[in-house]
mmCIF file of N, CA and C in Angstrom:
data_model
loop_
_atom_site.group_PDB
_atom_site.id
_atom_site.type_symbol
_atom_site.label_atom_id
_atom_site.label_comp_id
_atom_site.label_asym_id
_atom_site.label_seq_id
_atom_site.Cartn_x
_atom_site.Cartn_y
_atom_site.Cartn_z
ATOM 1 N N UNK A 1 189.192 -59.820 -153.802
ATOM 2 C CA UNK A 1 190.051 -59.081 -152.921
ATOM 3 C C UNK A 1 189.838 -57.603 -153.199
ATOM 4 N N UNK A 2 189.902 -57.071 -152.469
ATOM 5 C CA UNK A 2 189.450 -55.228 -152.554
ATOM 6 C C UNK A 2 191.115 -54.625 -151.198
ATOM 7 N N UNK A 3 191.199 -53.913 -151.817
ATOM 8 C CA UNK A 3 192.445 -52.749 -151.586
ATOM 9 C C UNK A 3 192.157 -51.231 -152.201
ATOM 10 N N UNK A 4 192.862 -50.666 -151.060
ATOM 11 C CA UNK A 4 193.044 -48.945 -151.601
ATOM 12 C C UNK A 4 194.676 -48.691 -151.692
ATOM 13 N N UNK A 5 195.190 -47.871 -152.910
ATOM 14 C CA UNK A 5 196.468 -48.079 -152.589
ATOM 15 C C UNK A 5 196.511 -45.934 -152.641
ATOM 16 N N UNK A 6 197.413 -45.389 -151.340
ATOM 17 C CA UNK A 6 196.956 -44.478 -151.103
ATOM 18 C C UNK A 6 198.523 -43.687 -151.132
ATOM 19 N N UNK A 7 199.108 -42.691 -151.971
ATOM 20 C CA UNK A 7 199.990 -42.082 -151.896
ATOM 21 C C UNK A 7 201.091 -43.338 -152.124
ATOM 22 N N UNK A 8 200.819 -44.029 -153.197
ATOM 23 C CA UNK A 8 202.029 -45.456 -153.451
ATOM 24 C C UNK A 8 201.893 -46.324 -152.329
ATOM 25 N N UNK A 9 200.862 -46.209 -151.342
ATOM 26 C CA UNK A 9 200.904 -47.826 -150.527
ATOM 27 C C UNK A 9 199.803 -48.271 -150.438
ATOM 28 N N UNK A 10 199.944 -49.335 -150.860
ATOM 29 C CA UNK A 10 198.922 -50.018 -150.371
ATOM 30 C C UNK A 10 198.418 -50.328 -148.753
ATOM 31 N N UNK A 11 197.321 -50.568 -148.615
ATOM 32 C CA UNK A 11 196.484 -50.895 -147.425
ATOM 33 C C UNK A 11 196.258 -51.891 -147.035
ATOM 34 N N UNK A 12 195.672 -52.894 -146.138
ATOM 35 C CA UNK A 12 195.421 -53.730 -145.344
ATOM 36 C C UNK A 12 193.998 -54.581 -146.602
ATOM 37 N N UNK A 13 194.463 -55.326 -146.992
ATOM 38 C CA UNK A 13 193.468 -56.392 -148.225
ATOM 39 C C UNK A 13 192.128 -57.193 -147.144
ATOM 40 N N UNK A 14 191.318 -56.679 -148.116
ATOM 41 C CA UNK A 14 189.497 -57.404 -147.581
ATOM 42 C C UNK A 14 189.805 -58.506 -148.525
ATOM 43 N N UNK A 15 189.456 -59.575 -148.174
ATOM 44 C CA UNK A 15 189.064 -60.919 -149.025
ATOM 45 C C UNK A 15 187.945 -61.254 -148.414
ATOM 46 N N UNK A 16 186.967 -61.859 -149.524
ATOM 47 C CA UNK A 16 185.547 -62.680 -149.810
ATOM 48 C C UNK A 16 185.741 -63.882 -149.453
ATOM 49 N N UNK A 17 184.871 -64.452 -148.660
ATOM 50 C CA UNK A 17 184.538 -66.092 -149.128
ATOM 51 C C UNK A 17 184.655 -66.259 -150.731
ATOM 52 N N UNK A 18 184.015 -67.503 -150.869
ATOM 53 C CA UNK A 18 183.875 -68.101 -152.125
ATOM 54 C C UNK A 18 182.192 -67.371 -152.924
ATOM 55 N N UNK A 19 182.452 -67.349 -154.164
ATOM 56 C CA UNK A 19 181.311 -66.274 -154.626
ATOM 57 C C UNK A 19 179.743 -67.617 -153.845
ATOM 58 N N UNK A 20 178.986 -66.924 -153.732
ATOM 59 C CA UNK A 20 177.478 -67.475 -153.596
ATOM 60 C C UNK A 20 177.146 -67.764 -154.972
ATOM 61 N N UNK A 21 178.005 -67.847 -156.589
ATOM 62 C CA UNK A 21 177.492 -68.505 -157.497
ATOM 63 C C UNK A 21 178.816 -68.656 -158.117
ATOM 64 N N UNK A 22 178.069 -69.034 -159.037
ATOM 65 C CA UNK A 22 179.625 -69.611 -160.288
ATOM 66 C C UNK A 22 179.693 -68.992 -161.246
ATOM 67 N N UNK A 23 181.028 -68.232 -161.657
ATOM 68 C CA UNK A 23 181.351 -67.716 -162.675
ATOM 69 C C UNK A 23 182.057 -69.031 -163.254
ATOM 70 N N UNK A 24 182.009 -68.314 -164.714
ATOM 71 C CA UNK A 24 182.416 -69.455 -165.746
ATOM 72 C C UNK A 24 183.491 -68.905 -166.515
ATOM 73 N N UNK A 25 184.369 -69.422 -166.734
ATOM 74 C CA UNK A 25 185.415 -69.302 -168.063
ATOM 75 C C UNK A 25 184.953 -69.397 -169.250
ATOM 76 N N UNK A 26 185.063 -68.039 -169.954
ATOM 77 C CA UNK A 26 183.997 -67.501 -171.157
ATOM 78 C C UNK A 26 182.759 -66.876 -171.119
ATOM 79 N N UNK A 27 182.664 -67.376 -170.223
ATOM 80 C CA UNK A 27 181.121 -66.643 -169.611
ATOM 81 C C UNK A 27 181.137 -64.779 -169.529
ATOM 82 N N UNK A 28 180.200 -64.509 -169.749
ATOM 83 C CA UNK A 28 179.814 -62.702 -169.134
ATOM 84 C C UNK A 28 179.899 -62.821 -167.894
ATOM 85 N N UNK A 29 179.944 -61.675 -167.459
ATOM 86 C CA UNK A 29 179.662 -61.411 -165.704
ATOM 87 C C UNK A 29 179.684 -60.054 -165.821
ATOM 88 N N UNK A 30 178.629 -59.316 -165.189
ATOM 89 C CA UNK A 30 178.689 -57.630 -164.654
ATOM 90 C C UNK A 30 179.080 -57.298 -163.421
ATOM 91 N N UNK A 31 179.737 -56.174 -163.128
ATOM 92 C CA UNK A 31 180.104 -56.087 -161.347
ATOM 93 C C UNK A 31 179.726 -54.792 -161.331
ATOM 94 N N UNK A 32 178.501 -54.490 -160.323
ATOM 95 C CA UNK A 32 178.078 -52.819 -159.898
ATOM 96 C C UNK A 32 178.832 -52.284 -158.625
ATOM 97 N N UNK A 33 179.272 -51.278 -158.789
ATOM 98 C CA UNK A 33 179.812 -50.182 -157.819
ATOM 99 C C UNK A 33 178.836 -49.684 -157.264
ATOM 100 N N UNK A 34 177.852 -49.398 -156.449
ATOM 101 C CA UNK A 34 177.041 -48.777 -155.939
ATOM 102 C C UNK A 34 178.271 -47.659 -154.882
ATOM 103 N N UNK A 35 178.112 -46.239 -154.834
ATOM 104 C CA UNK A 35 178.905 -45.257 -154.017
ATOM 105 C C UNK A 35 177.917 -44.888 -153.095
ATOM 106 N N UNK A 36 178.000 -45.054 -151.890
ATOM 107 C CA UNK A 36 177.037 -44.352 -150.490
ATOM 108 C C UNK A 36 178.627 -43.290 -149.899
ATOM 109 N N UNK A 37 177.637 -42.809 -149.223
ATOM 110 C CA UNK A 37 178.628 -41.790 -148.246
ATOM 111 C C UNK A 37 179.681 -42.469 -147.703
ATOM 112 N N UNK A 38 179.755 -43.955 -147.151
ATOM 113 C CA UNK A 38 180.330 -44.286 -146.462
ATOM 114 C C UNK A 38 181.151 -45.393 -147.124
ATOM 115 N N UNK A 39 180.336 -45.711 -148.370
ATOM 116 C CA UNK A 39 181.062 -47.690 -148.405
ATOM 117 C C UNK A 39 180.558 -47.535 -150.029
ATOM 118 N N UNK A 40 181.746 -48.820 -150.440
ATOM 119 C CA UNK A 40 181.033 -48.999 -151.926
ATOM 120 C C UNK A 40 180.354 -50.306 -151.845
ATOM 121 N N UNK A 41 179.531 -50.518 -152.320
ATOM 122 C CA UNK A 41 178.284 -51.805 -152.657
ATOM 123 C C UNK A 41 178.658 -52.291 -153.929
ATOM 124 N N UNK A 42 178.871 -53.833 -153.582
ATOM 125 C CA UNK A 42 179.279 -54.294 -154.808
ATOM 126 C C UNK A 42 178.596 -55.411 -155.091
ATOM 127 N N UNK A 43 178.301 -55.150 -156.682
ATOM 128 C CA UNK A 43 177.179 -56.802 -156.750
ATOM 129 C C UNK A 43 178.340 -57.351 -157.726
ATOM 130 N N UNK A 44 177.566 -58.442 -158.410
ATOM 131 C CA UNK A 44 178.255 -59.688 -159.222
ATOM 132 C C UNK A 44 177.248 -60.086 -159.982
ATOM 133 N N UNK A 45 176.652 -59.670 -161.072
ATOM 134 C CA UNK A 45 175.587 -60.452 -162.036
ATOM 135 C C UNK A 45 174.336 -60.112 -161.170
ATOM 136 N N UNK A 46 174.264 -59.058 -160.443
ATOM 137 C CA UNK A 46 173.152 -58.466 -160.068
ATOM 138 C C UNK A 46 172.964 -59.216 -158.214
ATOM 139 N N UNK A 47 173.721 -59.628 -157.967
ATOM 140 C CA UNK A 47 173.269 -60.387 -156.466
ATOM 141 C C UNK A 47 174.104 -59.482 -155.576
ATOM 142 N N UNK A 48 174.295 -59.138 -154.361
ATOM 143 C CA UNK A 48 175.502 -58.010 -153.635
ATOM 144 C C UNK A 48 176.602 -59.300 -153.316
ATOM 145 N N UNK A 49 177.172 -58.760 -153.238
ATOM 146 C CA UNK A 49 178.988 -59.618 -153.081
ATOM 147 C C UNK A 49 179.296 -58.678 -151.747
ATOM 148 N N UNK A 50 179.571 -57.664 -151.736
ATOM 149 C CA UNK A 50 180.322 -57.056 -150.418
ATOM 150 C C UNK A 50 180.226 -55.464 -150.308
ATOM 151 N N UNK A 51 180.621 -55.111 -149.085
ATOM 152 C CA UNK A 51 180.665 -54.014 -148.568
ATOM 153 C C UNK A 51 182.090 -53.616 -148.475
ATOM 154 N N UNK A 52 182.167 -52.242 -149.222
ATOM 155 C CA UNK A 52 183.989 -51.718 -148.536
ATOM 156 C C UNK A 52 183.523 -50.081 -148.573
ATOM 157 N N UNK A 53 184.073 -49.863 -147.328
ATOM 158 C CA UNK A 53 184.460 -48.982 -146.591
ATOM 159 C C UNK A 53 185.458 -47.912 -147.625
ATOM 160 N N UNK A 54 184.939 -46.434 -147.334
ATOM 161 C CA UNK A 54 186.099 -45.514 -148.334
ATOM 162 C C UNK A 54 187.159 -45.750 -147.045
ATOM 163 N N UNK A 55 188.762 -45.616 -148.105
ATOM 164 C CA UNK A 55 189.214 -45.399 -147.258
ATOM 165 C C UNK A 55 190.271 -44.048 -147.407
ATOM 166 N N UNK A 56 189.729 -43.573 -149.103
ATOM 167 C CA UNK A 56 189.969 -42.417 -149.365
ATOM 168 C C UNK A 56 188.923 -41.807 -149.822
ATOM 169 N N UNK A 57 188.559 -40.175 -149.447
ATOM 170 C CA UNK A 57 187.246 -39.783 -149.961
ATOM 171 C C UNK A 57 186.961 -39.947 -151.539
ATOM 172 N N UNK A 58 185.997 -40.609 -151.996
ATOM 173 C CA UNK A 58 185.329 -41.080 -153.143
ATOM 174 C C UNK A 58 185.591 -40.293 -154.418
ATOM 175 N N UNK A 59 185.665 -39.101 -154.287
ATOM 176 C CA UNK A 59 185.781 -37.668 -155.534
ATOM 177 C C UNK A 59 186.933 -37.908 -155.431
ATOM 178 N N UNK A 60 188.483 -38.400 -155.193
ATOM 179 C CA UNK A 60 189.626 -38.473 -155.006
ATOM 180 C C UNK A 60 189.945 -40.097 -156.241
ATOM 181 N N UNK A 61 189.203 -40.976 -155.515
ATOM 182 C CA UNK A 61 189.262 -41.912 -156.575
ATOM 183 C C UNK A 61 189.570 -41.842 -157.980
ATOM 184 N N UNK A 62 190.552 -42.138 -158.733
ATOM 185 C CA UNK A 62 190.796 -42.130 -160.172
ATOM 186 C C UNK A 62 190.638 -43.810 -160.814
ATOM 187 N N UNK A 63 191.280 -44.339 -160.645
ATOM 188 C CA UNK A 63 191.132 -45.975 -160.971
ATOM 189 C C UNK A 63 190.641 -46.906 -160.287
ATOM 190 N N UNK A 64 190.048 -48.007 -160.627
ATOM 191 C CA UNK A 64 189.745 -49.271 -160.504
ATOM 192 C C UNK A 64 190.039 -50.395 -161.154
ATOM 193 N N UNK A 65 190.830 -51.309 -161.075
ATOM 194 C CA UNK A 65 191.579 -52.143 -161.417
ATOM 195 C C UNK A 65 190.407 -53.671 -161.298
ATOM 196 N N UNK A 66 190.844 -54.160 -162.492
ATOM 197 C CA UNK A 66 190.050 -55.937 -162.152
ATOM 198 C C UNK A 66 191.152 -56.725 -162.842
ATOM 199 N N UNK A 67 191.324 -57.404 -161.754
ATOM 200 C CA UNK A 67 192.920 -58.471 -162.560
ATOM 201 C C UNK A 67 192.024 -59.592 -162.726
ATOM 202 N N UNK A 68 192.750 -60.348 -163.299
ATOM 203 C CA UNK A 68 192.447 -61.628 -163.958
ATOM 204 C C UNK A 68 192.384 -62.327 -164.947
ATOM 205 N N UNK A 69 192.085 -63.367 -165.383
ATOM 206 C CA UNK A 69 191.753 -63.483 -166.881
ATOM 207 C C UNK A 69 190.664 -63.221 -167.814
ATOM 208 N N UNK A 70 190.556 -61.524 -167.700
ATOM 209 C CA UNK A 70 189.455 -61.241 -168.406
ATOM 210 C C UNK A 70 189.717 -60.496 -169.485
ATOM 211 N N UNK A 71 188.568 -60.198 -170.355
ATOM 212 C CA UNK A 71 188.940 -59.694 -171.515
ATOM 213 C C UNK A 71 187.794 -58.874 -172.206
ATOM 214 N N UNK A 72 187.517 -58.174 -172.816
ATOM 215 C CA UNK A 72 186.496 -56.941 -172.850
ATOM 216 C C UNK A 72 185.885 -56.534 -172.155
ATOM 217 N N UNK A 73 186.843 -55.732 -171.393
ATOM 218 C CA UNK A 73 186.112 -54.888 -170.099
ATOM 219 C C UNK A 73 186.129 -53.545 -170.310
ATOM 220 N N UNK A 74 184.496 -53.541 -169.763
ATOM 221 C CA UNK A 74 183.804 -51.834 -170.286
ATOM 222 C C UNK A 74 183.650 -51.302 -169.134
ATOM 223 N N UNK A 75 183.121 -50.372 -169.366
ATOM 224 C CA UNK A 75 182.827 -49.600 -168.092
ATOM 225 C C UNK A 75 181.539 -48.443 -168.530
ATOM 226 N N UNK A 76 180.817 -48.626 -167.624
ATOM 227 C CA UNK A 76 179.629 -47.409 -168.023
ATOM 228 C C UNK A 76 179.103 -46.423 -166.310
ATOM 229 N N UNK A 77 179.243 -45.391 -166.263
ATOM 230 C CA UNK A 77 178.566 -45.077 -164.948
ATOM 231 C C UNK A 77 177.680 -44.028 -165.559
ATOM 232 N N UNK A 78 176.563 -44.203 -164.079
ATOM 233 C CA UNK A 78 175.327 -44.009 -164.016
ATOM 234 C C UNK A 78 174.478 -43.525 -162.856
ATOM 235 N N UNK A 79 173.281 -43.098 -162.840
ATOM 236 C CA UNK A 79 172.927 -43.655 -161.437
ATOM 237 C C UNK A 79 171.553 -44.362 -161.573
ATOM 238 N N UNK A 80 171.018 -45.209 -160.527
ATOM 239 C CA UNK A 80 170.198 -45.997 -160.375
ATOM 240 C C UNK A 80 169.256 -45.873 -159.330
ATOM 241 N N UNK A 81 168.414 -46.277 -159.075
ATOM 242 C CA UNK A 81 167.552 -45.843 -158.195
ATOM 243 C C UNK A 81 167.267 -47.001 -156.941
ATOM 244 N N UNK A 82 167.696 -48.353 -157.593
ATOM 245 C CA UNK A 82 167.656 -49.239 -156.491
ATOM 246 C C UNK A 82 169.320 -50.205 -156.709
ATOM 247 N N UNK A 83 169.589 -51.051 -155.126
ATOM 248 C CA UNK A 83 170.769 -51.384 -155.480
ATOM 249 C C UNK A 83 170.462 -52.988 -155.299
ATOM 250 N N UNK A 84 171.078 -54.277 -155.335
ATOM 251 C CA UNK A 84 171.755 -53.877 -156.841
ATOM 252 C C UNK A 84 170.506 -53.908 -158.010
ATOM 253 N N UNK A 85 171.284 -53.230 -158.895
ATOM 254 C CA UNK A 85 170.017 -52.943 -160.181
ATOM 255 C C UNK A 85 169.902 -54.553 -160.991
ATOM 256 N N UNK A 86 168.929 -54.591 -161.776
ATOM 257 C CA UNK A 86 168.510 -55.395 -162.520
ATOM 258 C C UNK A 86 169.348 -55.388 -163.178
ATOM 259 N N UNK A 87 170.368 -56.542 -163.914
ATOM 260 C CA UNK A 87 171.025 -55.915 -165.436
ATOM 261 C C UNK A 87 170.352 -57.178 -166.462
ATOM 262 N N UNK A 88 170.324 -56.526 -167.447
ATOM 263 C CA UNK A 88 169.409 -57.759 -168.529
ATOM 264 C C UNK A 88 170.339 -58.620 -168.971
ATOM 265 N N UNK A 89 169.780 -59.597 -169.304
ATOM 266 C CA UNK A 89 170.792 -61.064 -169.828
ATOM 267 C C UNK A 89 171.647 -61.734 -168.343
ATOM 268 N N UNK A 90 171.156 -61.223 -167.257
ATOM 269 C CA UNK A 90 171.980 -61.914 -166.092
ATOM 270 C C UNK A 90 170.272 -62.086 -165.032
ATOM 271 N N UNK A 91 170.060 -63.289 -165.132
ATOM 272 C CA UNK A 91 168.915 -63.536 -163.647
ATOM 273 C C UNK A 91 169.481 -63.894 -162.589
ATOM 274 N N UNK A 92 169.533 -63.445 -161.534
ATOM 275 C CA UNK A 92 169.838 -63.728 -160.361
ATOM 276 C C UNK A 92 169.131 -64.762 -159.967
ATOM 277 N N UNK A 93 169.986 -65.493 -159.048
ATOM 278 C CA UNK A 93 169.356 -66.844 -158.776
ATOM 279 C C UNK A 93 169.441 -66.962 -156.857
#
C-alpha cells in the first residue's frame, strides 16, 4: 500500500496485487526507491513492484514509513545508473 500524508491528511491509498514473488518470514528483502521527476520506482529484491506518482514535490519529503513485521531496517541512499539496480545476495527470478 503506498500513501502521502500531506499537512496531517492523508490521501487516497494505491494498493498492489499480490507480490510477483514470495517473501518469507525471516527472510531478507531489499526495496529501491528509484526518484524521477514525476514518480517513485519501486523494486522488491531487485524486480520493479510499482509506480507512484509525487504527490508532494520530492525535496519536501522527510519520511518513509514500512509497517509490518519487520526488523533491522536500514536505509542507505545513493544514486545508480540503471533501475532497478542489481543488489547482491538477492537474484531476481
Amino acid at each position: 500500500m503506498r500513501n502521502t500524508k500531506a499537512k496531517g491528511v492523508w490521501g487516497k491509498e494505491e494498493v498492489s496485487s499480490a507480490l510477483p514473488f514470495s517473501l518469507h518470514r525471516g527472510s531478507k528483502f531489499a526495496i529501491q526507491i528509484f526518484i524521477t521527476d514525476s514518480d517513485y520506482l519501486i523494486s522488491v529484491n531487485g524486480i520493479h513492484f510499482a509506480k507512484y506518482a509525487h504527490r508532494l514535490p520530492y525535496t519536501s519529503v522527510s519520511t518513509i514509513e514500512v509497517k509490518g513485521d519487520v526488523e533491522n531496517v536500514s536505509m542507505e541512499r545513493g544514486e545508480v545508473e540503471c533501475y532497478p539496480e542489481h543488489i547482491p545476495g538477492f537474484n531476481p527470478k
